[in-house]
Amino acid sequence: MSAARVGVVTFPGTLDDQDAARAVRLVGAEAVPLWHADRDLKGVDAVFLPGGFSYGDYLRCGAISRFAPLMDDLVPAARAGLPVIGTCNGFQILCEAHLLPGALTRNASLHYVCRDQRLKVEQTETAWTGAFERGQEIVLPIKHGEGRYVASEDTLAALEAGGHVVFRYVGNPNGSLNDIAGIRNEAGNVVGLMPHPEHAVEELVGAPSTDGLGIFASVLKNLVNA
Amino acid sequence: MARVIVDVMLKPEILDPQGQAIARALPRLGFSGVSAVRQGKRFEIELDGPADEAALAEVRKMAETLLANTVIEDYSVRVEG
């Protein structure tokens, strides 16, 4: 059978698309470049929204990317069940697009944080985390100035009650409510997280772990089984 | 021609670390008597025509759609005159 095809989106100001594409290839899938200005998902089986500073973070992080032509196709596809993950700026875009609840705001410290971060995997019932063990601790790099997850009390309660918190920080780096590092939507096909799995796939480049591979392996496993 | 002002502020329950940092800096600069600072954004929208009800409704839609993220921010619209 042909390899699963994972789209990697590039907006103006995206930084991590090449790393994401490389990670996709490392697990044996085909990385398909998607351009923000095209209304064309090229028939991909899943989509990765990488980090960076799309549209210069103007207005709010992700606020303008949300209206890119590609998003006109991506939002309904995600609502219909297409596996979509956003890391860092990608997570911010998913929140701005209302595919995930809540928002990412300035770190409580006001400092940009760049470090290796320990996380706990809270949910394996998603399209992107099935290869992990529930409760497993992993280490992924973080690098962001606006990663403090906030949501209304009702939304937070619903996230917790529904088991929609996917990753929690062990040692909160940014003041996120409930130590939330990543969440999923109701269906589990859309996941957003601030840490960077695409930067933790090869030890050769000094990554703190290869734990990031689990994200890519998870979606691939689902696609192959589908 | 009319100018409409849209003010966007973080909701009161959302932590504003930038406002807090400013509040902490003020006494160091010799300004006393400030108990809190909240930081927000101001947009000046220049309209081609008058700021009638229809135009203001459009501006409110702009605020709702793009200028503010209503998950974390409140906005207010007023005509500058």
CSV table of C-alpha atoms in Angstrom, one decimal:
chain,number,residue,atom,x,y,z
A,1,MET,CA,0.0,0.0,0.0
A,2,SER,CA,1.1,3.6,-0.5
A,3,ALA,CA,2.5,5.6,2.4
A,4,ALA,CA,0.2,7.7,4.6
A,5,ARG,CA,0.3,11.3,3.6
A,6,VAL,CA,0.7,14.0,6.3
A,7,GLY,CA,0.3,17.6,5.2
A,8,VAL,CA,2.6,20.2,6.8
A,9,VAL,CA,1.3,23.7,6.6
A,10,THR,CA,3.6,26.7,5.9
A,11,PHE,CA,2.3,30.2,6.7
A,12,PRO,CA,4.5,33.3,6.2
A,13,GLY,CA,6.6,33.2,9.4
A,14,THR,CA,6.3,29.5,10.1
A,15,LEU,CA,9.6,28.1,11.4
A,16,ASP,CA,9.2,24.5,12.2
A,17,ASP,CA,7.8,23.1,9.0
A,18,GLN,CA,11.0,21.5,7.8
A,19,ASP,CA,11.5,19.7,11.1
A,20,ALA,CA,7.9,18.6,11.1
A,21,ALA,CA,8.2,17.2,7.5
A,22,ARG,CA,11.4,15.4,8.5
A,23,ALA,CA,9.8,13.8,11.5
A,24,VAL,CA,6.9,12.7,9.3
A,25,ARG,CA,9.4,11.0,6.9
A,26,LEU,CA,11.3,9.4,9.8
A,27,VAL,CA,8.2,7.4,10.8
A,28,GLY,CA,7.8,6.2,7.2
A,29,ALA,CA,5.0,8.6,6.1
A,30,GLU,CA,5.0,11.0,3.2
A,31,ALA,CA,5.2,14.7,4.1
A,32,VAL,CA,3.1,16.9,1.8
A,33,PRO,CA,3.9,20.6,1.9
A,34,LEU,CA,0.7,22.7,2.2
A,35,TRP,CA,0.8,26.4,1.5
A,36,HIS,CA,-1.4,28.8,3.5
A,37,ALA,CA,-2.6,30.7,0.4
A,38,ASP,CA,-3.8,27.6,-1.4
A,39,ARG,CA,-7.3,26.3,-0.9
A,40,ASP,CA,-6.1,22.8,-1.4
A,41,LEU,CA,-5.5,20.1,1.2
A,42,LYS,CA,-4.1,17.8,-1.6
A,43,GLY,CA,-6.0,14.9,-0.3
A,44,VAL,CA,-3.8,14.4,2.8
A,45,ASP,CA,-4.7,11.9,5.5
A,46,ALA,CA,-3.7,14.2,8.4
A,47,VAL,CA,-2.4,17.7,8.9
A,48,PHE,CA,0.5,19.1,11.1
A,49,LEU,CA,0.3,22.9,11.9
A,50,PRO,CA,3.9,23.7,12.9
A,51,GLY,CA,5.3,26.4,15.2
A,52,GLY,CA,6.8,29.7,14.4
A,53,PHE,CA,5.5,33.3,14.2
A,54,SER,CA,2.9,33.2,11.4
A,55,TYR,CA,2.0,36.6,10.1
A,56,GLY,CA,4.5,38.0,12.7
A,57,ASP,CA,2.2,37.2,15.5
A,58,TYR,CA,0.4,40.5,14.6
A,59,LEU,CA,-2.7,41.4,16.6
A,60,ARG,CA,-2.6,38.0,18.5
A,61,CYS,CA,-0.7,34.8,17.9
A,62,GLY,CA,-2.6,32.9,15.2
A,63,ALA,CA,-5.3,35.6,14.8
A,64,ILE,CA,-4.5,36.3,11.2
A,65,SER,CA,-3.4,32.8,10.2
A,66,ARG,CA,-6.9,31.6,11.1
A,67,PHE,CA,-8.3,33.4,8.1
A,68,ALA,CA,-5.7,32.1,5.6
A,69,PRO,CA,-7.4,30.5,2.5
A,70,LEU,CA,-6.1,27.0,3.5
A,71,MET,CA,-8.0,27.3,6.8
A,72,ASP,CA,-11.3,27.6,4.9
A,73,ASP,CA,-10.8,24.0,3.9
A,74,LEU,CA,-8.9,22.8,7.0
A,75,VAL,CA,-11.5,23.9,9.5
A,76,PRO,CA,-14.5,21.9,8.1
A,77,ALA,CA,-12.2,18.9,7.4
A,78,ALA,CA,-11.1,18.9,11.0
A,79,ARG,CA,-14.7,19.2,12.2
A,80,ALA,CA,-15.4,16.2,9.9
A,81,GLY,CA,-12.7,14.1,11.5
A,82,LEU,CA,-9.4,14.7,9.7
A,83,PRO,CA,-6.6,14.2,12.2
A,84,VAL,CA,-5.0,17.6,12.8
A,85,ILE,CA,-2.3,18.6,15.3
A,86,GLY,CA,-0.9,22.0,16.1
A,87,THR,CA,2.3,22.6,18.1
A,88,CYS,CA,3.2,25.9,19.6
A,89,ASN,CA,2.0,28.6,17.0
A,90,GLY,CA,-0.1,25.8,15.5
A,91,PHE,CA,-1.8,25.3,18.8
A,92,GLN,CA,-2.5,29.0,19.0
A,93,ILE,CA,-4.0,28.9,15.5
A,94,LEU,CA,-6.3,26.0,16.4
A,95,CYS,CA,-7.5,28.0,19.4
A,96,GLU,CA,-8.1,31.1,17.4
A,97,ALA,CA,-9.9,29.0,14.8
A,98,HIS,CA,-12.1,27.7,17.6
A,99,LEU,CA,-11.2,24.1,16.7
A,100,LEU,CA,-10.0,23.9,20.3
A,101,PRO,CA,-11.3,25.8,23.3
A,102,GLY,CA,-9.5,28.5,25.3
A,103,ALA,CA,-6.5,30.7,24.3
A,104,LEU,CA,-2.8,31.0,24.7
A,105,THR,CA,-1.6,34.2,26.4
A,106,ARG,CA,1.6,35.9,27.5
A,107,ASN,CA,3.7,33.7,29.9
A,108,ALA,CA,3.1,34.7,33.5
A,109,SER,CA,6.8,35.5,33.8
A,110,LEU,CA,6.8,37.7,30.7
A,111,HIS,CA,9.9,35.8,29.7
A,112,TYR,CA,10.3,33.8,26.5
A,113,VAL,CA,11.0,30.2,27.8
A,114,CYS,CA,13.3,27.9,25.8
A,115,ARG,CA,14.1,24.6,27.6
A,116,ASP,CA,13.6,20.9,27.7
A,117,GLN,CA,10.3,20.3,29.4
A,118,ARG,CA,9.0,17.2,31.3
A,119,LEU,CA,5.4,16.4,30.5
A,120,LYS,CA,2.9,13.8,31.6
A,121,VAL,CA,0.8,12.1,28.9
A,122,GLU,CA,-2.8,12.3,30.3
A,123,GLN,CA,-4.7,11.0,27.3
A,124,THR,CA,-3.9,8.3,24.8
A,125,GLU,CA,-7.4,8.3,23.3
A,126,THR,CA,-6.6,10.7,20.5
A,127,ALA,CA,-5.4,10.4,16.9
A,128,TRP,CA,-2.0,11.6,17.9
A,129,THR,CA,-1.1,10.0,21.3
A,130,GLY,CA,-2.1,6.3,20.9
A,131,ALA,CA,1.5,5.2,20.9
A,132,PHE,CA,2.1,6.6,24.4
A,133,GLU,CA,1.2,5.0,27.7
A,134,ARG,CA,-1.3,6.8,29.9
A,135,GLY,CA,0.6,8.6,32.7
A,136,GLN,CA,3.9,8.2,30.9
A,137,GLU,CA,6.4,11.1,31.4
A,138,ILE,CA,8.1,12.4,28.3
A,139,VAL,CA,10.5,15.2,27.6
A,140,LEU,CA,10.0,17.7,24.7
A,141,PRO,CA,11.5,21.1,24.0
A,142,ILE,CA,9.4,24.2,24.6
A,143,LYS,CA,10.2,27.6,23.1
A,144,HIS,CA,7.5,30.2,23.5
A,145,GLY,CA,6.6,33.6,24.9
A,146,GLU,CA,2.8,33.1,24.7
A,147,GLY,CA,2.0,29.7,26.0
A,148,ARG,CA,0.0,30.3,29.1
A,149,TYR,CA,-3.2,28.3,28.5
A,150,VAL,CA,-6.4,30.1,29.8
A,151,ALA,CA,-10.0,29.3,29.5
A,152,SER,CA,-13.2,30.1,31.4
A,153,GLU,CA,-13.9,28.2,34.5
A,154,ASP,CA,-16.7,26.3,32.8
A,155,THR,CA,-14.5,25.4,29.9
A,156,LEU,CA,-11.7,24.2,32.2
A,157,ALA,CA,-14.2,22.1,34.2
A,158,ALA,CA,-15.5,20.5,30.9
A,159,LEU,CA,-11.9,19.8,29.7
A,160,GLU,CA,-11.1,18.0,32.9
A,161,ALA,CA,-14.4,16.2,33.2
A,162,GLY,CA,-14.2,15.0,29.6
A,163,GLY,CA,-10.6,13.9,29.8
A,164,HIS,CA,-9.7,16.4,27.1
A,165,VAL,CA,-6.4,17.5,28.8
A,166,VAL,CA,-3.8,15.5,26.8
A,167,PHE,CA,-0.5,16.8,28.2
A,168,ARG,CA,0.3,18.4,31.5
A,169,TYR,CA,3.5,20.1,32.5
A,170,VAL,CA,5.6,18.6,35.2
A,171,GLY,CA,6.9,21.9,36.6
A,172,ASN,CA,4.7,24.7,35.0
A,173,PRO,CA,6.9,26.9,32.8
A,174,ASN,CA,4.4,29.6,31.8
A,175,GLY,CA,1.5,29.8,34.3
A,176,SER,CA,-0.9,27.7,32.3
A,177,LEU,CA,-4.1,27.0,34.2
A,178,ASN,CA,-4.2,23.4,35.6
A,179,ASP,CA,-0.6,22.9,34.2
A,180,ILE,CA,-2.2,22.3,30.8
A,181,ALA,CA,0.4,21.8,28.0
A,182,GLY,CA,-2.0,20.3,25.4
A,183,ILE,CA,-5.6,19.5,24.8
A,184,ARG,CA,-7.9,17.6,22.4
A,185,ASN,CA,-11.3,18.2,20.9
A,186,GLU,CA,-14.3,16.2,21.7
A,187,ALA,CA,-13.7,13.7,18.9
A,188,GLY,CA,-10.0,13.3,19.7
A,189,ASN,CA,-8.9,14.0,16.1
A,190,VAL,CA,-7.7,17.5,16.8
A,191,VAL,CA,-4.8,18.0,19.3
A,192,GLY,CA,-2.9,21.1,20.2
A,193,LEU,CA,0.2,21.4,22.5
A,194,MET,CA,2.8,24.1,23.2
A,195,PRO,CA,5.8,21.7,23.3
A,196,HIS,CA,7.6,20.6,20.1
A,197,PRO,CA,7.5,16.9,19.3
A,198,GLU,CA,9.1,17.6,15.9
A,199,HIS,CA,12.3,18.8,17.6
A,200,ALA,CA,12.6,15.5,19.6
A,201,VAL,CA,12.9,12.8,17.0
A,202,GLU,CA,16.7,12.3,16.6
A,203,GLU,CA,19.4,12.2,19.3
A,204,LEU,CA,22.0,13.1,16.8
A,205,VAL,CA,20.9,16.8,16.8
A,206,GLY,CA,21.1,17.1,20.5
A,207,ALA,CA,17.4,16.6,21.2
A,208,PRO,CA,16.6,15.8,24.8
A,209,SER,CA,14.8,12.7,23.8
A,210,THR,CA,13.1,11.0,20.9
A,211,ASP,CA,9.8,11.1,22.6
A,212,GLY,CA,8.4,13.3,19.9
A,213,LEU,CA,8.3,10.3,17.5
A,214,GLY,CA,5.4,9.0,19.5
A,215,ILE,CA,3.2,11.7,18.1
A,216,PHE,CA,4.0,10.8,14.5
A,217,ALA,CA,3.9,7.1,15.1
A,218,SER,CA,0.5,7.5,16.7
A,219,VAL,CA,-1.2,9.1,13.7
A,220,LEU,CA,0.6,6.8,11.3
A,221,LYS,CA,-0.7,3.7,13.2
A,222,ASN,CA,-4.3,5.1,13.0
A,223,LEU,CA,-4.0,5.8,9.3
A,224,VAL,CA,-2.6,2.4,8.5
A,225,ASN,CA,-5.3,0.7,10.6
A,226,ALA,CA,-8.0,2.8,9.1
B,1,MET,CA,-15.9,60.5,7.4
B,2,ALA,CA,-16.0,59.4,10.9
B,3,ARG,CA,-13.6,57.7,13.3
B,4,VAL,CA,-14.7,54.8,15.5
B,5,ILE,CA,-12.7,53.7,18.4
B,6,VAL,CA,-12.6,50.0,19.5
B,7,ASP,CA,-11.0,49.3,22.8
B,8,VAL,CA,-10.0,45.7,23.5
B,9,MET,CA,-9.2,44.6,27.1
B,10,LEU,CA,-8.4,41.3,28.6
B,11,LYS,CA,-11.4,40.0,30.6
B,12,PRO,CA,-11.1,41.0,34.3
B,13,GLU,CA,-10.6,37.3,35.3
B,14,ILE,CA,-7.6,36.8,32.9
B,15,LEU,CA,-4.2,37.5,34.4
B,16,ASP,CA,-2.5,40.5,32.8
B,17,PRO,CA,1.2,40.1,33.6
B,18,GLN,CA,2.1,43.1,31.4
B,19,GLY,CA,-0.2,45.4,33.3
B,20,GLN,CA,1.2,44.0,36.6
B,21,ALA,CA,4.8,44.7,35.4
B,22,ILE,CA,3.9,48.3,34.6
B,23,ALA,CA,2.2,48.7,38.0
B,24,ARG,CA,5.3,47.4,39.7
B,25,ALA,CA,7.5,49.8,37.7
B,26,LEU,CA,5.6,53.0,38.4
B,27,PRO,CA,6.6,53.4,42.1
B,28,ARG,CA,10.2,52.9,41.0
B,29,LEU,CA,9.8,55.9,38.7
B,30,GLY,CA,8.3,58.0,41.4
B,31,PHE,CA,4.6,57.6,40.6
B,32,SER,CA,2.7,56.8,43.7
B,33,GLY,CA,-1.0,56.0,44.5
B,34,VAL,CA,-1.5,53.5,41.7
B,35,SER,CA,-3.2,50.3,42.9
B,36,ALA,CA,-3.4,48.4,39.6
B,37,VAL,CA,-2.8,48.7,35.9
B,38,ARG,CA,-4.4,46.7,33.1
B,39,GLN,CA,-3.0,46.9,29.5
B,40,GLY,CA,-5.2,46.8,26.4
B,41,LYS,CA,-5.4,47.7,22.7
B,42,ARG,CA,-7.0,50.7,21.0
B,43,PHE,CA,-8.0,50.5,17.3
B,44,GLU,CA,-8.9,53.7,15.4
B,45,ILE,CA,-11.2,52.8,12.5
B,46,GLU,CA,-11.7,55.4,9.8
B,47,LEU,CA,-15.0,55.0,8.0
B,48,ASP,CA,-15.7,56.2,4.5
B,49,GLY,CA,-19.1,57.4,5.5
B,50,PRO,CA,-21.0,58.4,8.6
B,51,ALA,CA,-20.9,56.4,11.8
B,52,ASP,CA,-24.5,55.4,11.7
B,53,GLU,CA,-26.1,52.4,13.3
B,54,ALA,CA,-25.4,50.2,10.2
B,55,ALA,CA,-21.7,51.2,10.2
B,56,LEU,CA,-21.4,50.6,13.9
B,57,ALA,CA,-22.9,47.2,13.6
B,58,GLU,CA,-20.2,46.4,11.0
B,59,VAL,CA,-17.5,47.6,13.4
B,60,ARG,CA,-18.9,45.5,16.2
B,61,LYS,CA,-18.8,42.5,13.8
B,62,MET,CA,-15.1,43.4,12.9
B,63,ALA,CA,-14.3,43.5,16.7
B,64,GLU,CA,-16.0,40.2,17.3
B,65,THR,CA,-14.4,38.5,14.3
B,66,LEU,CA,-10.9,39.8,14.3
B,67,LEU,CA,-9.9,42.6,16.6
B,68,ALA,CA,-10.8,40.8,19.8
B,69,ASN,CA,-10.6,37.2,20.9
B,70,THR,CA,-13.8,37.1,22.8
B,71,VAL,CA,-12.6,33.9,24.6
B,72,ILE,CA,-10.3,36.1,26.6
B,73,GLU,CA,-11.0,39.7,25.7
B,74,ASP,CA,-13.9,42.2,26.0
B,75,TYR,CA,-14.3,45.1,23.5
B,76,SER,CA,-16.2,48.4,23.4
B,77,VAL,CA,-17.1,50.5,20.4
B,78,ARG,CA,-17.6,54.3,20.4
B,79,VAL,CA,-17.6,57.1,17.9
B,80,GLU,CA,-14.9,59.7,18.4
B,81,GLY,CA,-16.5,63.1,18.1
